[in-house]
CSV table of C-alpha atoms in Angstrom, one decimal:
chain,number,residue,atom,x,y,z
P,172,UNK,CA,78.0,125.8,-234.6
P,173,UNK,CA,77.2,129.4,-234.8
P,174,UNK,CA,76.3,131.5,-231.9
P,175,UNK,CA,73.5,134.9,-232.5
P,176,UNK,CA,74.0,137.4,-230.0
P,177,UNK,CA,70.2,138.2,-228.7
P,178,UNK,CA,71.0,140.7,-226.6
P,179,UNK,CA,74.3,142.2,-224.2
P,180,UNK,CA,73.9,145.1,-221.9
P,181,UNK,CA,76.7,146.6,-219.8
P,182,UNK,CA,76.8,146.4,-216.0
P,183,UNK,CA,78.3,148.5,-213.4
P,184,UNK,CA,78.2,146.2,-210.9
P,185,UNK,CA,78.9,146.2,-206.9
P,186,UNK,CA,80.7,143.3,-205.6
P,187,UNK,CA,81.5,143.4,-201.6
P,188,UNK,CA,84.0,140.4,-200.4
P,189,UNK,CA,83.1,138.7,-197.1
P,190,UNK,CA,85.2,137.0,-195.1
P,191,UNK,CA,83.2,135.3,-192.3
P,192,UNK,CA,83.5,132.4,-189.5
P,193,UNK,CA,82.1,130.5,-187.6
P,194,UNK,CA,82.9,128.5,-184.2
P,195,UNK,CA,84.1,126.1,-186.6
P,196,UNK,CA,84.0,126.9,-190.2
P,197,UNK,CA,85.0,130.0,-192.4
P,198,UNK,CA,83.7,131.1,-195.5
P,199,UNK,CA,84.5,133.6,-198.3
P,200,UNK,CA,81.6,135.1,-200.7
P,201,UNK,CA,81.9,137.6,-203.3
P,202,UNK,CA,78.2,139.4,-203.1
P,203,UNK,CA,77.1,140.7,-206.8
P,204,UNK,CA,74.3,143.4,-206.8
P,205,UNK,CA,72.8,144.1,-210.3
P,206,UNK,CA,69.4,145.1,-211.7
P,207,UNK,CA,69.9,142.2,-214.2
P,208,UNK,CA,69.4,139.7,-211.7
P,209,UNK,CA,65.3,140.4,-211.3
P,210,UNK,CA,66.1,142.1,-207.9
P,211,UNK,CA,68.3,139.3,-206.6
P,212,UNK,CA,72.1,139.3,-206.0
P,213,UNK,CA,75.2,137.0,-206.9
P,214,UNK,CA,76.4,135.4,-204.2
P,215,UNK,CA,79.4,133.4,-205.2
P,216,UNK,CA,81.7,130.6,-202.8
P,217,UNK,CA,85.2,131.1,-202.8
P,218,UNK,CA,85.2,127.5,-201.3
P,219,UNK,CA,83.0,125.8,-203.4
P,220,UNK,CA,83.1,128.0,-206.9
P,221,UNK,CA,79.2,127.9,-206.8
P,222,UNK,CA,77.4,130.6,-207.5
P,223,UNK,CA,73.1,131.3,-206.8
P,224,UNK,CA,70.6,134.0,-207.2
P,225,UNK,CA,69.3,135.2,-203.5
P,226,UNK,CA,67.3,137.9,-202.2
P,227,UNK,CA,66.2,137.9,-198.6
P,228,UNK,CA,63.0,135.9,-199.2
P,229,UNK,CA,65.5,133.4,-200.1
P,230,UNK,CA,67.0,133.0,-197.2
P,231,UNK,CA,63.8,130.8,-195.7
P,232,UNK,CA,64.3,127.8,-198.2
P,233,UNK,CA,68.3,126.8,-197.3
P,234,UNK,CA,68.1,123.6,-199.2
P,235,UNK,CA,68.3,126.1,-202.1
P,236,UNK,CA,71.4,127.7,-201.3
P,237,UNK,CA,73.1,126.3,-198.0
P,238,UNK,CA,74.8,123.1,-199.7
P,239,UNK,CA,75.9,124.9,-203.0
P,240,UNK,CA,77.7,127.9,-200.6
P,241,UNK,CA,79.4,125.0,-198.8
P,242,UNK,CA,77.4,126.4,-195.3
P,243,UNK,CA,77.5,124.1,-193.2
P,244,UNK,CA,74.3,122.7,-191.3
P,245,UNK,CA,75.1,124.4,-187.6
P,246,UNK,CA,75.9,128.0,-189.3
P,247,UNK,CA,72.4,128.0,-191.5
P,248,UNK,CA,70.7,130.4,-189.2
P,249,UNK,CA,73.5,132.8,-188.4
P,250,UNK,CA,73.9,132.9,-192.4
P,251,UNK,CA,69.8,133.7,-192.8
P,252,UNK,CA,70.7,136.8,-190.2
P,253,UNK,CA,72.9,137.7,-192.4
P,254,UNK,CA,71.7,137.6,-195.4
P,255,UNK,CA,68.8,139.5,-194.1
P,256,UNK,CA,71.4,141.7,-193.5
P,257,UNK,CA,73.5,142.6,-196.7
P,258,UNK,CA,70.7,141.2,-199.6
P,259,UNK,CA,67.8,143.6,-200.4
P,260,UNK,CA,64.2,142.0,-200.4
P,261,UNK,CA,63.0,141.3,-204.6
P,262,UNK,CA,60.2,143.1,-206.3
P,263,UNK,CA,58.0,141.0,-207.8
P,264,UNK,CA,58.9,141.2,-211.4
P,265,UNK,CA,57.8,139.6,-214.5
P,266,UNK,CA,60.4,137.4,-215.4
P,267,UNK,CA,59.1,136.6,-219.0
């Protein structure tokens, strides 16, 4: 199998660590911002290993990102405040 390289760009990208709990639960997330990402950010589980593509508009559909994380059902909306908190909101870009 060979493998073409279409394209490689380098990134200098900021990563902010968050440890955070809950009444119950704690989570740790390692936050990615990049303008490779169409104007979202990384946001990786230290718990899980997963990793998805949010920006604040995001935040409203949790069946997209709430099970991957590992966020538990009870801490959904305190990790929507958050988000709105430390993601920026995504341009509308064309994506191809």
């Amino acid at each position: 199998m060979k493998l073409d390289i279409l394209s490689e760009q380098k990134d200098q990208q900021l990563l902010h660590y968050f440890c955070l709990i809950s009444n119950n639960h704690r989570y740790d997330l390692a936050i990615g911002y990049s303008n490779h990402f169409y104007g979202k950010a990384m946001v990786t589980s230290m718990q899980t290993g997963n990793m998805v593509l949010l920006c604040q508009e995001d935040t409203y559909a949790p069946h997209y990102w709430a099970d991957r994380l590992g966020i538990e059902k009870e801490d959904i909306a305190e990790f929507q405040d958050f988000f709105g908190l430390v993601l920026q909101s995504a341009p509308f870009q064309e994506q191809y």
